[in-house]
Coordinates of C-alpha atoms in Angstrom, one line a residue:
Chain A
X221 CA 78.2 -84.0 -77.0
X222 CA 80.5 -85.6 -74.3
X223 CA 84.0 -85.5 -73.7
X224 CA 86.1 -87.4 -75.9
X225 CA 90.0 -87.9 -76.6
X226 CA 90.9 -86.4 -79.9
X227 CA 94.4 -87.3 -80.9
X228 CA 96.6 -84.6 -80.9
X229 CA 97.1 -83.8 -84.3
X230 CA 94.3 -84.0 -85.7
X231 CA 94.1 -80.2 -84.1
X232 CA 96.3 -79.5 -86.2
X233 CA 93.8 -80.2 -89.5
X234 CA 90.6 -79.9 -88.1
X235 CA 89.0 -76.6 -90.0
X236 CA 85.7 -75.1 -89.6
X237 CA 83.1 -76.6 -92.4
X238 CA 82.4 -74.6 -95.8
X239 CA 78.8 -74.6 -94.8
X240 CA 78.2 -73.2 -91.7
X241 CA 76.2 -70.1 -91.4
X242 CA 76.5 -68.2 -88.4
X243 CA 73.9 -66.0 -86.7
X244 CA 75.6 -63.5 -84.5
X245 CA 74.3 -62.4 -81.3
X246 CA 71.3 -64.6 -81.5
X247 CA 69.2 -65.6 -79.3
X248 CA 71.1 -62.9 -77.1
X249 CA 74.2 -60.6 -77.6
X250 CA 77.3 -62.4 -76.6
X251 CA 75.3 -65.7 -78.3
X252 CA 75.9 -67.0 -81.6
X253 CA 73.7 -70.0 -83.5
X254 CA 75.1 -72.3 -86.3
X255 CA 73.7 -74.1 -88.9
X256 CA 75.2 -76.7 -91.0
X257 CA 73.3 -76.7 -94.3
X258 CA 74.8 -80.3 -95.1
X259 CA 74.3 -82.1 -92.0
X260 CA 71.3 -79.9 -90.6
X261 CA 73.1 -79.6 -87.4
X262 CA 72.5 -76.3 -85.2
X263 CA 74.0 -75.3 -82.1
X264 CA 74.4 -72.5 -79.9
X265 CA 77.6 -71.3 -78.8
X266 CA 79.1 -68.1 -77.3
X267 CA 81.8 -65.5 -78.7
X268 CA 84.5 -67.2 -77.8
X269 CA 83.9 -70.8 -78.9
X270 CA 82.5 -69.2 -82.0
X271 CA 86.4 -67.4 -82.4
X272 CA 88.0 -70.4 -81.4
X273 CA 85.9 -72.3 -84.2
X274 CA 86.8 -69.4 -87.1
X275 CA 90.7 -69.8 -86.1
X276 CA 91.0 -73.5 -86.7
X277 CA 93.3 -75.3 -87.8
X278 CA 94.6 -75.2 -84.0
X279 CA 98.4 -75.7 -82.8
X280 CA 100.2 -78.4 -81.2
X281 CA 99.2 -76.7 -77.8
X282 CA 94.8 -76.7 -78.6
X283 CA 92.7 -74.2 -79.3
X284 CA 92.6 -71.5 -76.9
X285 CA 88.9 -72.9 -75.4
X286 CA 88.8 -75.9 -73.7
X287 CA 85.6 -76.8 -74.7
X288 CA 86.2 -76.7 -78.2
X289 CA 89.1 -79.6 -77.5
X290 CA 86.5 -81.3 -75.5
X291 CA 83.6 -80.9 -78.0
X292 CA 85.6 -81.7 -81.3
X293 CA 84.3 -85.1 -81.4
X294 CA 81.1 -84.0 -81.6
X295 CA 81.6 -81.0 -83.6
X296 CA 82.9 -83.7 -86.0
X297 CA 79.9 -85.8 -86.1
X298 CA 77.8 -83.1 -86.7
X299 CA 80.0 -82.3 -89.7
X300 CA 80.8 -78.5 -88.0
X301 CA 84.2 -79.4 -88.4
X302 CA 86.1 -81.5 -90.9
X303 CA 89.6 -83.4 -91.0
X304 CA 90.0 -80.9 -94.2
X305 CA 88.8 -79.9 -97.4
X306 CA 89.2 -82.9 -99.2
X307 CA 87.4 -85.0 -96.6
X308 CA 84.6 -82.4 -96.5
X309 CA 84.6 -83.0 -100.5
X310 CA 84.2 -86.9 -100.3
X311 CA 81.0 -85.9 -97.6
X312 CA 79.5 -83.6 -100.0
X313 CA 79.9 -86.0 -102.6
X314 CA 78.4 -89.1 -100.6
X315 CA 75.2 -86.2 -100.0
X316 CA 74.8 -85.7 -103.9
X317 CA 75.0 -89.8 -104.2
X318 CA 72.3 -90.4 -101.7
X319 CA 70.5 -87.9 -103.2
X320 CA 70.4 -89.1 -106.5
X321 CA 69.7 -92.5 -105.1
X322 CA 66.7 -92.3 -103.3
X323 CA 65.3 -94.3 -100.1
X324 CA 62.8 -96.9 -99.9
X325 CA 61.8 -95.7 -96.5
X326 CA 60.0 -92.2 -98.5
X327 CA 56.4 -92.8 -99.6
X328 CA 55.8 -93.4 -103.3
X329 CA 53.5 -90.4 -104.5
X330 CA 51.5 -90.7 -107.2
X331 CA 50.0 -87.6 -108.4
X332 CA 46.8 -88.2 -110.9
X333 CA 45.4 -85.7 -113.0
X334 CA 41.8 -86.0 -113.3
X335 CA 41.4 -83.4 -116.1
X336 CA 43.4 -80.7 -117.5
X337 CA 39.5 -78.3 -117.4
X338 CA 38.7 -75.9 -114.5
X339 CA 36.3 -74.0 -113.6
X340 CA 38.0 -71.2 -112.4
X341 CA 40.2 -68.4 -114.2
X342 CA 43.3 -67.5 -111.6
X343 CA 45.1 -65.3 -112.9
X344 CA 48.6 -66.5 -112.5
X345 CA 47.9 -70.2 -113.2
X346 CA 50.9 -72.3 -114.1
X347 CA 48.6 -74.6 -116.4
X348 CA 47.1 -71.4 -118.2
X349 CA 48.6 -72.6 -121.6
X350 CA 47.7 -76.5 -121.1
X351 CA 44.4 -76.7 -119.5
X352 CA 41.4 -77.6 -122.0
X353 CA 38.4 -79.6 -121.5
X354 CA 40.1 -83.3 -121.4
X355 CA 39.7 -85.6 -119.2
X356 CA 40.9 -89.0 -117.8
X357 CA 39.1 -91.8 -119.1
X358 CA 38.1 -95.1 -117.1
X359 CA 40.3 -96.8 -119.7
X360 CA 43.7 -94.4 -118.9
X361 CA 42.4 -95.0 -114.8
X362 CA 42.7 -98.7 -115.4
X363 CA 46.5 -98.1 -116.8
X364 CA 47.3 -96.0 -114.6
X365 CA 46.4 -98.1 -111.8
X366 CA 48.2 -101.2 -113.4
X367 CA 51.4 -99.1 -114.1
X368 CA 50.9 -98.3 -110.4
X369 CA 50.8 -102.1 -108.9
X370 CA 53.7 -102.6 -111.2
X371 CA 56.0 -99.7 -109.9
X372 CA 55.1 -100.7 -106.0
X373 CA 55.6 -104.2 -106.8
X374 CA 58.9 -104.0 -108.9
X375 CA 60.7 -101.8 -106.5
X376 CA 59.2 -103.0 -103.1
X377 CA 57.5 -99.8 -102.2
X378 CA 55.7 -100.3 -98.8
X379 CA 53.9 -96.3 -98.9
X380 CA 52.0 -95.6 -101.6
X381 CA 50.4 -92.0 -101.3
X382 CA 48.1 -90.6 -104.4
X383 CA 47.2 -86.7 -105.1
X384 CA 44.6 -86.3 -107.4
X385 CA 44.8 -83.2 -109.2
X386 CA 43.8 -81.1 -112.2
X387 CA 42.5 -78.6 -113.6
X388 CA 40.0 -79.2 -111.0
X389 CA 40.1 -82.4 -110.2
X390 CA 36.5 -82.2 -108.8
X391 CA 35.0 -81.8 -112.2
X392 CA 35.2 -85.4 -112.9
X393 CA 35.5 -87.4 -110.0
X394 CA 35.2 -90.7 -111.5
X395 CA 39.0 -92.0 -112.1
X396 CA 39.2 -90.4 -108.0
X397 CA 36.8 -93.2 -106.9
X398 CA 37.7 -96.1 -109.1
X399 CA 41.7 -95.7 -108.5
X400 CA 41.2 -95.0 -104.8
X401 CA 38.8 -98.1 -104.6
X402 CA 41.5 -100.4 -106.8
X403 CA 44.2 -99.1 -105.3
X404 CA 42.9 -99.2 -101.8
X405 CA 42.2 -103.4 -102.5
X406 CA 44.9 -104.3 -103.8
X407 CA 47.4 -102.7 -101.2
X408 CA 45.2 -104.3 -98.6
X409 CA 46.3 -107.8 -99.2
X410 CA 50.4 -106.7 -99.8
X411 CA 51.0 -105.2 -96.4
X412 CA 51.5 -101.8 -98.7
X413 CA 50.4 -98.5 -96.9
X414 CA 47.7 -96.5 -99.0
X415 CA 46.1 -93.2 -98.4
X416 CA 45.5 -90.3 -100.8
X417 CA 44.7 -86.7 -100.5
X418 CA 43.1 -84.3 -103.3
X419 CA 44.4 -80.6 -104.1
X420 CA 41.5 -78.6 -105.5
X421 CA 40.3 -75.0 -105.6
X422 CA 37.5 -76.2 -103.2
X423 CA 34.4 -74.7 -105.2
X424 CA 32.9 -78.2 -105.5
X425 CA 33.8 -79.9 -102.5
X426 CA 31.2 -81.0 -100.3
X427 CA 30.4 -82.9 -97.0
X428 CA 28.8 -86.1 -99.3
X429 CA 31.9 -86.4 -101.4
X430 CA 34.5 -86.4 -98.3
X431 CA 32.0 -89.2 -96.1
X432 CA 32.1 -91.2 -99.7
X433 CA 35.8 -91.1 -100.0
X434 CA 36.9 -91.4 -96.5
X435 CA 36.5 -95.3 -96.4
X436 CA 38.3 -95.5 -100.0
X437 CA 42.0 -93.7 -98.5
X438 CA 41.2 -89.7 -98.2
X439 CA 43.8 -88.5 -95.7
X440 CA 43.5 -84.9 -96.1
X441 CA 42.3 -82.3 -99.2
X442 CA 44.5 -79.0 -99.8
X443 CA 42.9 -75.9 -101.0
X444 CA 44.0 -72.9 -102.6
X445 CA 42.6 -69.4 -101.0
X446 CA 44.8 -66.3 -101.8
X447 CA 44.3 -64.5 -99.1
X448 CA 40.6 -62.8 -97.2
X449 CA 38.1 -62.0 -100.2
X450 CA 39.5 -59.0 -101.9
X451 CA 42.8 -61.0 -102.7
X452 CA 41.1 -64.1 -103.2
X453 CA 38.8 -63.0 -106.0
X454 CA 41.1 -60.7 -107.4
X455 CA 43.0 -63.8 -108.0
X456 CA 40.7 -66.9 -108.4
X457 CA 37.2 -65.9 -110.3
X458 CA 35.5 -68.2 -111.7
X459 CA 35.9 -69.2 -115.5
X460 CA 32.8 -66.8 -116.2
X461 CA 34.4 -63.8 -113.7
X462 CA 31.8 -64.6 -110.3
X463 CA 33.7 -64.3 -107.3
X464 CA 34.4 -67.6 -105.4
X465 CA 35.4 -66.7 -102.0
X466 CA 32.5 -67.2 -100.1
X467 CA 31.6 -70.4 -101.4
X468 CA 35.2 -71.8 -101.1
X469 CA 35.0 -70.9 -97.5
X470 CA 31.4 -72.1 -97.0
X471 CA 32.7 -75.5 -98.3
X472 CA 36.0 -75.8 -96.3
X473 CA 34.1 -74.8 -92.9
X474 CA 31.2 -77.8 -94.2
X475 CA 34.2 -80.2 -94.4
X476 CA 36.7 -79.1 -91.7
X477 CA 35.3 -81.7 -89.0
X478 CA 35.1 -84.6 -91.2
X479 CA 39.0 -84.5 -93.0
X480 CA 42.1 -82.5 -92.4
X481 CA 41.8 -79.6 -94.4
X482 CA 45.2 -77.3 -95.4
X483 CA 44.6 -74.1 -96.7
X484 CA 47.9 -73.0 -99.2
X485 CA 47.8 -69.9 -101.3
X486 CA 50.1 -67.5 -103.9
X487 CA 51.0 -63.7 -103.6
X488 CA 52.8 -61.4 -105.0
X489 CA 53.3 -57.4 -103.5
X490 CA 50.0 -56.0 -103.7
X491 CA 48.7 -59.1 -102.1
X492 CA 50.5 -60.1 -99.5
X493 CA 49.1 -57.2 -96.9
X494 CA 45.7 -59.1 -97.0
X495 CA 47.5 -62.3 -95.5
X496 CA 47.0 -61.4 -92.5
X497 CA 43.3 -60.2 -92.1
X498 CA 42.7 -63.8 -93.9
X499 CA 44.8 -65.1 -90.8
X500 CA 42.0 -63.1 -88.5
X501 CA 39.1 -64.2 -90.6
X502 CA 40.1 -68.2 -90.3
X503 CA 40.8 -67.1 -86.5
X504 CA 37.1 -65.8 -86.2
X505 CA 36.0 -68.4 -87.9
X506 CA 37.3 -71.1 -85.5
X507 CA 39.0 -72.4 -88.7
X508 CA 42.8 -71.6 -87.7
X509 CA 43.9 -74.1 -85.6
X510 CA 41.7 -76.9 -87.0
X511 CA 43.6 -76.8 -90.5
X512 CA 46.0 -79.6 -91.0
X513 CA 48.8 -76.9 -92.5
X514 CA 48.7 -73.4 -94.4
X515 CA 50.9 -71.4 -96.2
X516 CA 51.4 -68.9 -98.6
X517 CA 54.1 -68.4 -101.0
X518 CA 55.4 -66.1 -104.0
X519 CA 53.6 -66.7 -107.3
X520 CA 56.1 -68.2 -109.6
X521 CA 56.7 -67.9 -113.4
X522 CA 55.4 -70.4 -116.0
X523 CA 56.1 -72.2 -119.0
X524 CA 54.4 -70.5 -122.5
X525 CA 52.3 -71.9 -125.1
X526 CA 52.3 -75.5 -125.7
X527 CA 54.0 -74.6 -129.2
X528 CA 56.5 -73.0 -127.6
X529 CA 57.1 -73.3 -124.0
X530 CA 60.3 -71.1 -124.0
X531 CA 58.2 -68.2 -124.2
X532 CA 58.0 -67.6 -120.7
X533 CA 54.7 -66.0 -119.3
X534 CA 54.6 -64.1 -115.5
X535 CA 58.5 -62.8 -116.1
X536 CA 58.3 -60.2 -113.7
X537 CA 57.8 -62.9 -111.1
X538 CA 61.4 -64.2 -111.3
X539 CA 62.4 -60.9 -109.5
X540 CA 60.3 -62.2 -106.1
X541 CA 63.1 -64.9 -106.1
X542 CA 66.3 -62.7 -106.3
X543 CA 68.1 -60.5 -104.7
X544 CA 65.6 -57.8 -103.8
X545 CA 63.0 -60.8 -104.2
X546 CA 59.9 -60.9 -101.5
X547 CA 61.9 -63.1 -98.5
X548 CA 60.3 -59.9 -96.3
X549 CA 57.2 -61.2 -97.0
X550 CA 57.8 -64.9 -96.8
X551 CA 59.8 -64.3 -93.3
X552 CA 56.6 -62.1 -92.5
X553 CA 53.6 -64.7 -92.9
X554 CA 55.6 -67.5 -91.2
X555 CA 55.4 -64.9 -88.2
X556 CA 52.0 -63.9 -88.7
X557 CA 51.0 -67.3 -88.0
X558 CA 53.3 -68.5 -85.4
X559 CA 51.8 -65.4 -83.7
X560 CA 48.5 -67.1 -83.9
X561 CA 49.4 -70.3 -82.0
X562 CA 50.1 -72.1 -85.0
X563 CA 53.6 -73.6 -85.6
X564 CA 54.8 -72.9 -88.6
X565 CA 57.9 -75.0 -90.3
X566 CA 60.9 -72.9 -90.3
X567 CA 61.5 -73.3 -94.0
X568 CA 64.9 -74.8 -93.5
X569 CA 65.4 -77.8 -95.6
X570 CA 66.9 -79.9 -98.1
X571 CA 66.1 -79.8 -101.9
X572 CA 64.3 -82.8 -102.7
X573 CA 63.7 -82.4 -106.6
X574 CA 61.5 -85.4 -108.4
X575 CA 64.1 -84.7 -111.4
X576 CA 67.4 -85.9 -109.5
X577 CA 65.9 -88.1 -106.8
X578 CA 65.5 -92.3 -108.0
X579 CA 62.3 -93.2 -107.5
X580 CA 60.6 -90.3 -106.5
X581 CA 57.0 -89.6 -107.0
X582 CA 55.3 -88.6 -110.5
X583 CA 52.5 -87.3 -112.2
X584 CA 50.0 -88.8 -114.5
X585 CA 48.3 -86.9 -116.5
X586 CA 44.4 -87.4 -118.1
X587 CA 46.2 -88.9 -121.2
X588 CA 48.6 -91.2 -119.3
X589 CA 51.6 -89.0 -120.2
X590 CA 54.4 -89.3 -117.0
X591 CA 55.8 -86.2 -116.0
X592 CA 58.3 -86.0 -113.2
X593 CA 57.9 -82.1 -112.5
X594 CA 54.7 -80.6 -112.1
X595 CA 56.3 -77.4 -113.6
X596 CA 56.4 -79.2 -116.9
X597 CA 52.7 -80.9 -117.2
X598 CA 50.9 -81.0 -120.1
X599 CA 54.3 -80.4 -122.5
X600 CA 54.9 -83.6 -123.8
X601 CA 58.3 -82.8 -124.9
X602 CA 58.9 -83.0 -121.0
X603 CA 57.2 -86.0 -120.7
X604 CA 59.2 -88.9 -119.2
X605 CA 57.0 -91.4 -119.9
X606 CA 53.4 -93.4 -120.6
X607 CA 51.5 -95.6 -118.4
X608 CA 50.9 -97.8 -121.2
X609 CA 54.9 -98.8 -121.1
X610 CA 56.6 -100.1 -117.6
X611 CA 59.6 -98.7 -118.4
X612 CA 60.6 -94.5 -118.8
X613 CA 61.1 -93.5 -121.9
X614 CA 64.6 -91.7 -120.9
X615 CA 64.3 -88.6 -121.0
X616 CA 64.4 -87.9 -117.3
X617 CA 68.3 -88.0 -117.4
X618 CA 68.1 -85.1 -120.2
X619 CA 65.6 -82.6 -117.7
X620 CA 67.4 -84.0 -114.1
X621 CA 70.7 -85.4 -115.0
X622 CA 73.0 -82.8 -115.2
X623 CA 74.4 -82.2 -111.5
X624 CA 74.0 -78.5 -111.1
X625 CA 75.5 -78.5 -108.0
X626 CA 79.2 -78.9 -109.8
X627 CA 78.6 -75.9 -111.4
X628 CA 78.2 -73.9 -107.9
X629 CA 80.9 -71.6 -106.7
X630 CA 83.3 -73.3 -104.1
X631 CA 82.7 -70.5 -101.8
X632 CA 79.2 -70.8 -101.3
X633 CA 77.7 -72.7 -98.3
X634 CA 73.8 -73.0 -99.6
X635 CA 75.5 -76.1 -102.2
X636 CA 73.5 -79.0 -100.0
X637 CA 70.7 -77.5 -99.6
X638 CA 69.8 -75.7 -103.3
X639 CA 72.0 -77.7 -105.6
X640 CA 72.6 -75.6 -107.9
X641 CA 69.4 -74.7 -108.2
X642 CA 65.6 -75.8 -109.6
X643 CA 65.7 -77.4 -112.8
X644 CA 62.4 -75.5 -113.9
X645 CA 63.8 -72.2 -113.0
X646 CA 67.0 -73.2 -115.3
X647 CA 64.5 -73.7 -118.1
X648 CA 63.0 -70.2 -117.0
X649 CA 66.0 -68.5 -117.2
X650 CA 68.7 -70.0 -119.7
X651 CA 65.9 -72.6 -121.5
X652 CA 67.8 -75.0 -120.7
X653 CA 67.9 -77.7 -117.6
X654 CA 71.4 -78.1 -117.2
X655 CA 72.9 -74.1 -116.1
X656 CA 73.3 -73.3 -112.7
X657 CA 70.6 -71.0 -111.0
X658 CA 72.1 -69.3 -108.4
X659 CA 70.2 -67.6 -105.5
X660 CA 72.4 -67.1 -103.3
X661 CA 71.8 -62.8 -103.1
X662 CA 68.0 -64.0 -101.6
X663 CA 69.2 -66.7 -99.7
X664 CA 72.0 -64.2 -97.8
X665 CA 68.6 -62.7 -96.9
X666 CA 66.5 -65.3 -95.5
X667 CA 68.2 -68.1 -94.7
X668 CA 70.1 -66.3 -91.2
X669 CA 66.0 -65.4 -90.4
X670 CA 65.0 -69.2 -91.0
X671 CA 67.6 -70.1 -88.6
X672 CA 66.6 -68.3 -85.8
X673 CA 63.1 -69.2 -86.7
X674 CA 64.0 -72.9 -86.3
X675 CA 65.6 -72.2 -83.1
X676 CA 62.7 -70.5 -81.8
X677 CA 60.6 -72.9 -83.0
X678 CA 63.1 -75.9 -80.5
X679 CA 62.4 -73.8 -77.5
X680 CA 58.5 -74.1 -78.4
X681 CA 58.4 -77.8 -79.1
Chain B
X131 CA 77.5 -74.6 -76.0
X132 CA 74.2 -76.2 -77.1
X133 CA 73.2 -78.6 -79.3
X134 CA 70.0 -77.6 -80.3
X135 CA 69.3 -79.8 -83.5
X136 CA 71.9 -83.3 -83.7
X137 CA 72.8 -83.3 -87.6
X138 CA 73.3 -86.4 -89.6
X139 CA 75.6 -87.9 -93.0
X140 CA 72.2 -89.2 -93.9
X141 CA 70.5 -86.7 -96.4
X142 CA 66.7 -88.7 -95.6
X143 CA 67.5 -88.9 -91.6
X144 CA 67.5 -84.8 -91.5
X145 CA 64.0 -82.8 -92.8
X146 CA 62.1 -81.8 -93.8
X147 CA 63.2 -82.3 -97.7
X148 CA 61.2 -80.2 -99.4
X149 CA 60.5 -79.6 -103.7
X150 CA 61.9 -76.8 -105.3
X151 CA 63.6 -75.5 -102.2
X152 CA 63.5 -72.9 -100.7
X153 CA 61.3 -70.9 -103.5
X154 CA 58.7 -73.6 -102.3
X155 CA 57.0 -73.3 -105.8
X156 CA 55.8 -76.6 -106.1
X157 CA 57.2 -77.2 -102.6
X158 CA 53.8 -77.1 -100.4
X159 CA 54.6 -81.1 -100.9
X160 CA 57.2 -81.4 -97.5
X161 CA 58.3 -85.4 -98.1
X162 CA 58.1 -87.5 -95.2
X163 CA 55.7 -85.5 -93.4

């Protein structure tokens, strides 16, 4: 950080910042590592700089470490310390701003719906109540496109980045090659970055249809496996009950050397123990270290019938997210593959929602209905707009608007990085998207073990 | 002491920002990576 002269009274105001987390004796005892969930910051310090730290404001004579006088400029910058609450305040408030405001620097996504039909019956899906055999047709492609060009070229956007999505998107592949192929032109002659990726359970991908849409933008393809192929096709049958395992795999090892592949996946208790022979499997398989990213996460409620979304199906789920919620298990498969030579992301990081954020990426769905929360597709009550119209149709300030994060309890140092919580889960719990949804009981659990995940992740890098 | 990770005022400098965080639900999406 570098020496610096602080002016002497400014010891005399400088207090620790409200959201530091401390990890004691970490990496070592006697060793301490801090986190700053607004600035990101972490550092390692010992015992006594740690003390020295905790008993700010200082006197007229310094703290009783030298090195905390000598690093306060730093500290400062780094937003460990503050010139006092209210300036802490006016930072948190210039975060939430930002936030809301977006940056042009952030790709554009674009997710597109190719249908709401699948051929598959998993048995948590969040779609369960909305997916029926519709699909997009050319003429909603074409609008969709042009709502596109008109989005990029109204707000300057220089990344544009497409998911197509379903259902299972696979089932009609049309809109995925005339979008890609329109989108792809026109982006060629604007000095606009285009690329897409497709996220699909992988049942009907095939070497022919990854060489035909490599040229057109295909970056990568996610696909959903639950786990090796007891917890896969407990979870993911097909729509007539045949397992699917073996021919998800079979098509992920056909494709694996032609695009990045990423393998992400749901679990809940009984589960989650057959993470890790999967792990072995992809291992065996020389599959594990080829993949692009995987990941595995807690299956999550969803929204009830279309009539009446309030009714909220997979209830029991909720409890995977609170205070006895699963973070043993989340902590646990981030391990499980950084123990295979993988390096996993440390799971530390700031809450980007599509509600709140300006600009940030949408969904289209096979009608042309704009949603801004995958959560909330196919409701159109939740819909915030219509490629047919340039402009939203206002409703985005009603689900996103609300600024959660006033509602959070001054104590509580998680406020930059959850803010106040998801929207969807406030609709979950309280059906509405304005209350505060507090997880701070699972994050007390987790977030310390994140922390010295991401510093042991530095020392790999 | 060590820094180990410099922090930053600006909420896009620092990542990864992620959807839904930390639940990940719809998060598998890590922006600007």
């Amino acid at each position: 950080m570098g020496a610096s002269p602080i002016p002497v009274f400014l010891l005399l105001i400088m207090i620790p910042s409200r959201f530091n987390i401390i990890v004691e004796d970490y990496p070592s005892p006697g060793q301490n590592l801090l986190f700053n969930t607004r600035t990101q910051a972490l550092i390692r310090i010992d015992h006594r700089f740690r003390d020295c730290l905790k008993a700010l404001p200082g006197s007229l004579d310094g703290p009783s470490d030298p090195r905390l006088k000598e690093n306060l400029a730093g500290l400062l910058r780094n937003g460990v310390v503050s010139e006092g609450a209210r300036q802490e305040q006016d930072k948190l408030d210039d975060f939430f701003r930002q936030l809301k405001a977006g940056s042009g620097s952030f790709p554009f996504e674009v997710t597109v719906l190719t249908t709401y039909a699948c051929n598959f019956r998993c048995v948590y899906c969040f779609e369960e109540s909305v997916k029926r055999n519709l699909s997009m047709d050319e003429r909603t492609a074409d609008a969709s496109v042009s709502w596109i060009e008109g989005q990029v070229e109204k707000r300057g956007i220089k990344r544009l980045f497409v998911v197509f999505y379903g259902g299972e998107p696979l089932l009609n592949t049309r809109p995925i090659y005339s979008i890609s192929r329109r989108l792809r032109d026109w982006t060629a002659g604007r000095d606009v970055d285009f690329a897409f990726s497709m996220i699909t359970n992988g049942s009907l991908l095939s070497p022919a249809l990854v060489d035909d849409l490599l040229p057109l933008g295909l970056d990568s393809v996610r696909v959903s496996v639950d786990g090796d192929r007891e917890a896969h096709d407990a979870h993911r049958p097909f729509a007539d009950g045949r397992p699917t395992f073996d021919i998800v795999m079979g098509n992920i090892k056909a494709v694996a050397d032609r695009v990045p592949v990423s393998i992400v996946g749901n679990f809940d208790r009984e589960s989650f123990p057959l993470i890790p022979p999967f792990l072995d499997y992809l291992e065996a398989e020389g599959l594990l270290k080829k993949l692009k990213h995987i990941d595995f996460l807690p299956i999550a409620p969803r929204l009830g019938p279309r009539a009446n979304p309030g009714a909220i199906e997979l209830n029991e789920c909720l409890s995977s997210f609170g205070k006895e919620g699963m973070f043993d298990e989340v902590l646990a498969v981030k391990k499980e593959i950084a123990r295979r030579g993988r390096r996993a992301l440390s799971g530390l990081g700031v809450n980007a929602c599509s509600l709140i954020i300006e600009g940030a990426g949408v969904t289209i769905d096979p009608l042309g209905d704009i949603y801004a929360c995958n959560a909330l597709l196919g409701y159109p009550e939740f819909s915030v707009g219509k490629v047919s119209k340039e402009e939203l149709n206002g409703r985005l300030g009603e689900l996103g608007g609300h600024d959660a994060w006033k509602k959070c309890p001054a104590d509580c140092p998680y406020v930059p990085m959850c803010q106040g919580g998801c929207r969807f889960f406030s609709f979950v719990e309280n059906r509405d998207f304005s209350s505060l949804v507090c997880k701070r009981g699972y994050f007390d659990r987790i977030i310390p073990e994140l922390i010295k995940l991401e510093y042991e992740n530095s020392r790999a890098a | 002491m060590e820094i180990v990770k410099a922090g930053s005022d600006n909420v896009f400098d620092m990542g990864p920002l992620t959807c839904c965080y930390p639940m990940g639900t719809w998060g598998y999406r890590v922006r600007g990576q």
